Short mmCIF file of C-alpha atoms in Angstrom, two decimals:
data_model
loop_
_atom_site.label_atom_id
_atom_site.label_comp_id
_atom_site.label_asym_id
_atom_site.label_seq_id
_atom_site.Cartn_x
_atom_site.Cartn_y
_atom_site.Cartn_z
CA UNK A 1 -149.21 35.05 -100.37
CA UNK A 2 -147.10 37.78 -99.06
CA UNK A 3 -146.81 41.29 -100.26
CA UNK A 4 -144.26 44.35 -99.58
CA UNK A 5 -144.02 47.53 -101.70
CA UNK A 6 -141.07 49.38 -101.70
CA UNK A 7 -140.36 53.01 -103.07
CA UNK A 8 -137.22 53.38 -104.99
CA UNK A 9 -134.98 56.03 -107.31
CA UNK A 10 -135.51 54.80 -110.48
CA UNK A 11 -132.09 53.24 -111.14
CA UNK A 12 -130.39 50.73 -112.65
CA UNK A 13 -129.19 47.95 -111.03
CA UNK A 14 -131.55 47.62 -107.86
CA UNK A 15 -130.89 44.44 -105.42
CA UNK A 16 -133.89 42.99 -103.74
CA UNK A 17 -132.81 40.77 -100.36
CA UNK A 18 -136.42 38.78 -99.66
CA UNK A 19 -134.99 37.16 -96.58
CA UNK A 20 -138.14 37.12 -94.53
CA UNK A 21 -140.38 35.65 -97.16
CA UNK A 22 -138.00 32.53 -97.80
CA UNK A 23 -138.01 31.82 -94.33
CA UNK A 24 -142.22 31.70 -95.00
CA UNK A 25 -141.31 29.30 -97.96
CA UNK A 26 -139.06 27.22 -96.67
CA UNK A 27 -141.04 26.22 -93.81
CA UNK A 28 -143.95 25.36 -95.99
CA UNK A 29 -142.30 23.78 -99.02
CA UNK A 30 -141.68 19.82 -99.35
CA UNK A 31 -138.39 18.15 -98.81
CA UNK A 32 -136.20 18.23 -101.57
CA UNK A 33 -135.18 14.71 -102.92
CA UNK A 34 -131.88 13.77 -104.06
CA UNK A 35 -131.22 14.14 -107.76
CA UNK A 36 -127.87 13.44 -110.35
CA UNK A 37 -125.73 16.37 -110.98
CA UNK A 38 -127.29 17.65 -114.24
CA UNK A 39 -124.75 17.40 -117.33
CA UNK A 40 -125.55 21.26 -117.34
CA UNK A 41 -128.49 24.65 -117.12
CA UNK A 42 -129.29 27.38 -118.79
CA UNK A 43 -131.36 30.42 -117.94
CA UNK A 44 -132.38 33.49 -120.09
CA UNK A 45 -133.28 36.97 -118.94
CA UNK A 46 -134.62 40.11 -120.73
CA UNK A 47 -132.82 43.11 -119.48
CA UNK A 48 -133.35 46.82 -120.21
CA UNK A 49 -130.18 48.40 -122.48
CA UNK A 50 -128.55 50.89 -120.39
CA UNK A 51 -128.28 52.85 -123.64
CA UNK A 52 -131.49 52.57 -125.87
CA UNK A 53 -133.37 51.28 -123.41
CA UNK A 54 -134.84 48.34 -126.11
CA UNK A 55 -134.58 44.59 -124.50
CA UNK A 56 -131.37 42.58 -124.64
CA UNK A 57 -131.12 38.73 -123.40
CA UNK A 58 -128.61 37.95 -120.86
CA UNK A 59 -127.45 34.25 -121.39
CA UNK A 60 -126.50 32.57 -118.77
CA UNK A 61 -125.46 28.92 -118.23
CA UNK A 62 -123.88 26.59 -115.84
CA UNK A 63 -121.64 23.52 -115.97
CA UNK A 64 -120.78 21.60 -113.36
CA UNK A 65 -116.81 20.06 -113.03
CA UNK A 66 -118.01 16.70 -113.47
CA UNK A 67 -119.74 16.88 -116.64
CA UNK A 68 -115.98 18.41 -118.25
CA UNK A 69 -112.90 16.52 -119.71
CA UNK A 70 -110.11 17.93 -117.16
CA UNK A 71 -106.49 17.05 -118.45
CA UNK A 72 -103.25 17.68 -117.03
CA UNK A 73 -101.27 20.45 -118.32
CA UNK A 74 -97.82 21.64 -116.60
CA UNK A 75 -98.35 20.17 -113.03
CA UNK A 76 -102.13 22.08 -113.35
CA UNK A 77 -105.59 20.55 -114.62
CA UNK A 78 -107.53 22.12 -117.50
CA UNK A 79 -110.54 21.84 -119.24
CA UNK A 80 -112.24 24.04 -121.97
CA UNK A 81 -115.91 24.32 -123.76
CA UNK A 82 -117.32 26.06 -126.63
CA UNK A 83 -121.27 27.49 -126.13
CA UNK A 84 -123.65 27.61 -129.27
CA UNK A 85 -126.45 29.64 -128.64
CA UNK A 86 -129.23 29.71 -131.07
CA UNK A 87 -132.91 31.40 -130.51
CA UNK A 88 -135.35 30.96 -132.63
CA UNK A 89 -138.57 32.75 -133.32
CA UNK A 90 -142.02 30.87 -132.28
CA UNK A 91 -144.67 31.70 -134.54
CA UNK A 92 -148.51 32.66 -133.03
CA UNK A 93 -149.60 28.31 -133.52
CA UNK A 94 -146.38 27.83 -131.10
CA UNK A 95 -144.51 26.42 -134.53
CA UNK A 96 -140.40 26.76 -133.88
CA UNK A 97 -139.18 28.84 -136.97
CA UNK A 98 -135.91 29.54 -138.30
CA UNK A 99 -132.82 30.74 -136.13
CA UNK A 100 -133.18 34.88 -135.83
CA UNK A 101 -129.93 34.74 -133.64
CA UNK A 102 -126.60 32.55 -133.06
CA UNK A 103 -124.02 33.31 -131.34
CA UNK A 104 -120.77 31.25 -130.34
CA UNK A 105 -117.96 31.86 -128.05
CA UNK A 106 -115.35 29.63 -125.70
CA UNK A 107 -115.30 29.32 -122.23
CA UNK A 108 -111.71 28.14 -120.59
CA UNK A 109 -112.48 27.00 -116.69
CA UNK A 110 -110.19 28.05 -114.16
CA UNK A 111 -107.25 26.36 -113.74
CA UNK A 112 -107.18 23.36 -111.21
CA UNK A 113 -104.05 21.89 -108.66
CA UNK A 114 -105.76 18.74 -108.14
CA UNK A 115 -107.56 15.74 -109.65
CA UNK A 116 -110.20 15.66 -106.74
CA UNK A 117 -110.86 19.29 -107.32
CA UNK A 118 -112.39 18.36 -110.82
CA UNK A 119 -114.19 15.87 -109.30
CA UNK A 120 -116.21 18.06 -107.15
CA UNK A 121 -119.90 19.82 -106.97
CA UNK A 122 -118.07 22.85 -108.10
CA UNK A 123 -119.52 24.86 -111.26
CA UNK A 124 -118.43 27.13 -113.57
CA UNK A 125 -120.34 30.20 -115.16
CA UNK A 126 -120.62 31.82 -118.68
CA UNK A 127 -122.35 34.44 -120.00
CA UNK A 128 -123.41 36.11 -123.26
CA UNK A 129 -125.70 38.82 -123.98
CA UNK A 130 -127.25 39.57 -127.28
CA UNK A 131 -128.69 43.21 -127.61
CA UNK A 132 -131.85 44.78 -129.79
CA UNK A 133 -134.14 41.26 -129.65
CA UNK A 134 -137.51 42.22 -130.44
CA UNK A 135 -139.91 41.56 -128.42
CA UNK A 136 -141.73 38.15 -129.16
CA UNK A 137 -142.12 34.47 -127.87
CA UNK A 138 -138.56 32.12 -128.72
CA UNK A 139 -136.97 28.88 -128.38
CA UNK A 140 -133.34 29.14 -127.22
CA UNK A 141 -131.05 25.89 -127.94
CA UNK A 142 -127.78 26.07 -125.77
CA UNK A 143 -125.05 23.26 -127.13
CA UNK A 144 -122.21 22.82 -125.02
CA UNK A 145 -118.83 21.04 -126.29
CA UNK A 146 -116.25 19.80 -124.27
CA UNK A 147 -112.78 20.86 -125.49
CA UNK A 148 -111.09 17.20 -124.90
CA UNK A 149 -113.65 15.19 -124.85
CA UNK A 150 -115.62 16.21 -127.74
CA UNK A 151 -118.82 15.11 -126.28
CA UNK A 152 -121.88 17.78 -126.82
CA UNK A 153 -125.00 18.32 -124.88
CA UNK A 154 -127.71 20.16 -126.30
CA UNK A 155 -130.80 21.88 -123.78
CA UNK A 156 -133.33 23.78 -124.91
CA UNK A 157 -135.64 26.46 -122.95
CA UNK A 158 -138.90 28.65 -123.40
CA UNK A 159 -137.79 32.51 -123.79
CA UNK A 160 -140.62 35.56 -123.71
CA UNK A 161 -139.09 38.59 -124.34
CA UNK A 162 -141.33 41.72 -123.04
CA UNK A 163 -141.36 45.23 -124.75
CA UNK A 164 -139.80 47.76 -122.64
CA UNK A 165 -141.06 50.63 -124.14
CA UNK A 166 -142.86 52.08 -120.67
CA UNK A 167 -142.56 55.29 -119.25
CA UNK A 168 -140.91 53.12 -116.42
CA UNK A 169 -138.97 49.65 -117.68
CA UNK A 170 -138.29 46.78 -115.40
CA UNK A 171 -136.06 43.98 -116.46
CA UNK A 172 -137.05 40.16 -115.51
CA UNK A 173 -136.74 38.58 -112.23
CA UNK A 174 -132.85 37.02 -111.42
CA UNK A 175 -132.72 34.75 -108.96
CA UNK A 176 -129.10 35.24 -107.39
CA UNK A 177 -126.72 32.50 -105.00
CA UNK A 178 -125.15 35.52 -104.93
CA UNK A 179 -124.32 39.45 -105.03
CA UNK A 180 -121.15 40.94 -104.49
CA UNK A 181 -121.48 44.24 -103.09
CA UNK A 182 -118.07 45.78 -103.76
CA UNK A 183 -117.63 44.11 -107.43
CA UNK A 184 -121.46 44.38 -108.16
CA UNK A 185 -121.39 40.86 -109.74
CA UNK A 186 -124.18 38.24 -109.50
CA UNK A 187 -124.03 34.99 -109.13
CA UNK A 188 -126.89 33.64 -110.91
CA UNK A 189 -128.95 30.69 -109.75
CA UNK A 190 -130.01 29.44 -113.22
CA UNK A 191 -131.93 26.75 -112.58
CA UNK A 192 -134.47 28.95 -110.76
CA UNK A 193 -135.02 26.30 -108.12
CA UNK A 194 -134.89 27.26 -104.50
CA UNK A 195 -134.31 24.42 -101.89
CA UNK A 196 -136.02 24.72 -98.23
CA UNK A 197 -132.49 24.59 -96.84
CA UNK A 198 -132.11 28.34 -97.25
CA UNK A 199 -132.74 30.38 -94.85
CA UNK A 200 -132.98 33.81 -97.65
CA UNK A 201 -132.59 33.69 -101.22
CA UNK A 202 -131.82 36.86 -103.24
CA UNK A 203 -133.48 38.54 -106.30
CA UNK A 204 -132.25 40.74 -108.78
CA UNK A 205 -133.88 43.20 -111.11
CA UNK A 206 -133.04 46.45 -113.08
CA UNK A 207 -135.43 49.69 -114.26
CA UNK A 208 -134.45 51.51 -116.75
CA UNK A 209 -136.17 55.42 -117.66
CA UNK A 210 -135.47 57.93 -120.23
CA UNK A 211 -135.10 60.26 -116.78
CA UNK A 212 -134.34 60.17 -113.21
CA UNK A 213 -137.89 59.85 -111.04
CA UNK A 214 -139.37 58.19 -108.24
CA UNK A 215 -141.30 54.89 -108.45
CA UNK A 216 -142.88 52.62 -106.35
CA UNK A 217 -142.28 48.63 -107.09
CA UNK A 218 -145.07 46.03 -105.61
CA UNK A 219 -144.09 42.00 -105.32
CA UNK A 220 -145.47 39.07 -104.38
CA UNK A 221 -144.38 36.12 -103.18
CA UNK A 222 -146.83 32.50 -103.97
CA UNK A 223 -146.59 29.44 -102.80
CA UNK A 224 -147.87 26.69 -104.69
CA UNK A 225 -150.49 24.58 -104.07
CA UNK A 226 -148.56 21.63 -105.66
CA UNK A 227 -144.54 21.76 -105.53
CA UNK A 228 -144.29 20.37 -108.94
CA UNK A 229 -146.79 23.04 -110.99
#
């Protein structure tokens, strides 16, 4: 275990670099094996509204190049996917219920000069967020369609979303591959797995208050006992 606190303007928007304690991981942690390219992941986090301050869910999902139908399209390669998102309630015996929200929207990937290219370990990124979820335990189903192809592929995760109702609100934990400092955009990790071939790996959080103060924010870091708990 390894704990730092930190005092902080309540803000949104504040960018945690843990650099020191994923050098402590990494060190301990088991070799990662070798695994296929996953056909695509999805991650969900509870956010504070910058507005009314009630949760929202940020969407987020990845798809790597390889799982798309590219084709080519004026000396270029394209490919294109529609997102389903569905969440449904969970009742208190753990009992999926019906859908409370769906939402749909089309992602077209960057454009591509070469077949290789499409070929690669690159991914692409979309996001959605959904706004005034009340707070309660939910299943969300992510279907992805390919745009050529026509092929679908359907994942499914758990989703908890917290009341944010304190005097003092803090979003969920986003693990980041990346922050951009001058755009302020993250590059989210999704799959929430961190390999012991990283030196740092960066977290991202928002607070949210009805007025400015000070606060002080405590984490942890844990390693596990077992890798795969």
């Amino acid at each position: 275990e390894m704990r730092e606190d930190s005092k902080i303007s309540c803000r949104a928007g504040r960018l945690l670099r843990l650099s020191a304690l994923m050098l402590a991981i990494a060190a301990l942690g088991k070799p990662v094996s070798a695994q296929s390219v996953p056909l695509f992941d999805v991650d969900a986090v509870t956010m504070p509204d910058p507005v009314t301050l009630k949760p929202k869910l940020d969407i987020y999902a990845r798809v790597p190049y390889s799982s798309l139908q590219f084709i080519s399209q004026s000396g270029v390669f394209v490919a294109q996917y529609t997102v389903l998102a569905e969440l449904y309630r969970v009742d208190e015996d753990g009992d999926q219920q019906s859908v409370v929200v769906s939402r749909i929207w089309e992602r077209n990937v960057p454009q591509l000069d070469s077949y290789d290219e499409t070929q690669s370990g690159t991914l692409d990124y979309t996001t959605h967020t959904v706004s005034d979820i009340p707070p309660g335990v939910y299943v969300l189903e992510v279907q992805i369609e390919d745009g050529y192809a026509g092929s679908s592929y359907v994942k499914q995760i758990p989703v908890k979303v917290r009341p944010l109702d304190n005097i003092v609100s803090i979003s969920d934990i986003l693990l980041a591959d990346a922050y951009d400092v001058e755009s302020k955009t993250i590059v989210p990790s999704v799959t929430n797995v961190v390999g012991n071939d990283r030196g740092l790996f960066t977290l991202y959080y928002e607070m949210a208050a009805e007025e400015a103060m000070k606060a002080r924010v405590s984490y942890s870091v844990y390693k596990l006992k077992n890798a795969d708990e």
